[in-house]
XYZ file of C-alpha atoms in Angstrom:
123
model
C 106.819 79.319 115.435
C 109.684 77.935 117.637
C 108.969 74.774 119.825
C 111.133 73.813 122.429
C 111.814 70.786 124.048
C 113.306 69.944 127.287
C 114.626 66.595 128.548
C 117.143 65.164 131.231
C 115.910 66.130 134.439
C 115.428 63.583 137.141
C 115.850 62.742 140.783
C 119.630 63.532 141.987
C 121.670 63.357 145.282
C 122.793 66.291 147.062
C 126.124 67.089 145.277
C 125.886 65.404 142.441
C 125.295 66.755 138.546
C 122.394 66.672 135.789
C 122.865 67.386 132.418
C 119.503 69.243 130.449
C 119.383 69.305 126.933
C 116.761 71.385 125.207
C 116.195 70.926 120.970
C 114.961 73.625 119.549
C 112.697 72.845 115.960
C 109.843 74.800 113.769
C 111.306 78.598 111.552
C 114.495 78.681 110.892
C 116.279 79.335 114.221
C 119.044 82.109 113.194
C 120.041 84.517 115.520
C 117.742 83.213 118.530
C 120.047 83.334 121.679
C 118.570 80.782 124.535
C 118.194 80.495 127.930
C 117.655 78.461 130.952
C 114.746 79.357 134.142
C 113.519 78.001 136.782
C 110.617 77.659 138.842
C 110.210 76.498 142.346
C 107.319 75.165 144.193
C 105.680 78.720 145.432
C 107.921 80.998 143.691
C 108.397 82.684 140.838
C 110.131 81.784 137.782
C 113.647 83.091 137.993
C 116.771 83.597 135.618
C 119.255 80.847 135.847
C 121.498 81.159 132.307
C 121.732 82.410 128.723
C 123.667 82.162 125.876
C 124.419 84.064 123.116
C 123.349 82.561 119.405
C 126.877 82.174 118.091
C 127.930 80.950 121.930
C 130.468 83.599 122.489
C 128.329 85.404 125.138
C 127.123 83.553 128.551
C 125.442 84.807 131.749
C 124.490 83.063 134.564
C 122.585 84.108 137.690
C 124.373 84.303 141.377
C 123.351 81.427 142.637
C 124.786 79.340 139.797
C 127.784 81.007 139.530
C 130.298 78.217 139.025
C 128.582 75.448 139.385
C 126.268 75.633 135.984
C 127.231 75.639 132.859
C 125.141 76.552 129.587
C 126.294 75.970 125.754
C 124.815 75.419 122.951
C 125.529 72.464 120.211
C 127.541 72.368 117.162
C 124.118 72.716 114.375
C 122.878 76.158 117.126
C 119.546 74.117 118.108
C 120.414 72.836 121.137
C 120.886 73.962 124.282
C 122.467 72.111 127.264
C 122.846 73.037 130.770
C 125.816 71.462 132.905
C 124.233 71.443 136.526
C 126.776 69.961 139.015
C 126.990 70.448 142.788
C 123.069 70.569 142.807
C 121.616 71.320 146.004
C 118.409 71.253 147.557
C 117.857 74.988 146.354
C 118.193 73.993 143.053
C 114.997 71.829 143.057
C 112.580 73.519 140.513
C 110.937 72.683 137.097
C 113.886 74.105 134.579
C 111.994 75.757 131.516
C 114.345 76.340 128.190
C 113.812 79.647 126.390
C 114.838 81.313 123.311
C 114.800 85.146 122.593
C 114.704 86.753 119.012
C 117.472 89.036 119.895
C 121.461 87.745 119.628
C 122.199 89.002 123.677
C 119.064 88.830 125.965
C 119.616 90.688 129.394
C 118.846 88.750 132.522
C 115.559 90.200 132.299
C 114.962 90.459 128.595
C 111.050 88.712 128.119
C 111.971 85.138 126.403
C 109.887 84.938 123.348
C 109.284 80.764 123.258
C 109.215 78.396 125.855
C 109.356 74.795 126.483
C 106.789 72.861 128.671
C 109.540 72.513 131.504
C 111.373 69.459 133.036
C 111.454 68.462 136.719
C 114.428 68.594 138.348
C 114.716 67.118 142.208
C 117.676 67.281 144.965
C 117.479 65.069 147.676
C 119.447 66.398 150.714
């Protein structure tokens, strides 16, 4: 079993940046690519980034495009997300995944999540 673990969100100005960091413990975590979502009040959870296991590989949905950026740490068990230029849209609760497979597809079922972390833009 893979537990995740998501911290850094918080209350941020329109335009300004959040860092999330999400540690990954439990089985060995080898090959597990991981991923960022998000869920806003009344919608569904949607795809906002992934990253391959070894790094090399990143996608990111439209609407973060340029203004978020995923990675992973040096030891492969962490996950960050870069969030800058947040914007009202961007308020959600941002959930950290990881998939057993090396290059998930936007759409690719995660296979563990973590318990989210609230993220809030004030306009």
């Amino acid at each position: 079993q893979v537990q995740l673990v998501e911290s850094g969100g918080g209350l941020v100005q329109a335009g300004g940046s959040l860092r999330l960091s999400c540690a990954a413990s439990g089985r060995t975590f080898s090959s597990y690519a991981m991923g960022w979502f998000r869920q806003a009040p009344g919608k569904e959870r949607e795809f906002v980034a992934v990253i391959s296991w070894s790094g090399g590989r990143t996608y990111y949905a439209d609407s973060v495009k340029g203004r978020f950026t995923i990675s992973r740490g040096n030891a492969k068990n962490t996950v960050y997300l870069q969030m800058n230029s947040l914007a009202a849209d961007d308020t959600a609760v941002y959930y950290c995944a990881a998939y057993k497979v090396n290059v998930p597809a936007p759409t690719t079922p995660a296979d563990y999540w973590g318990q989210g972390t609230q993220v809030t833009v004030s306009s």
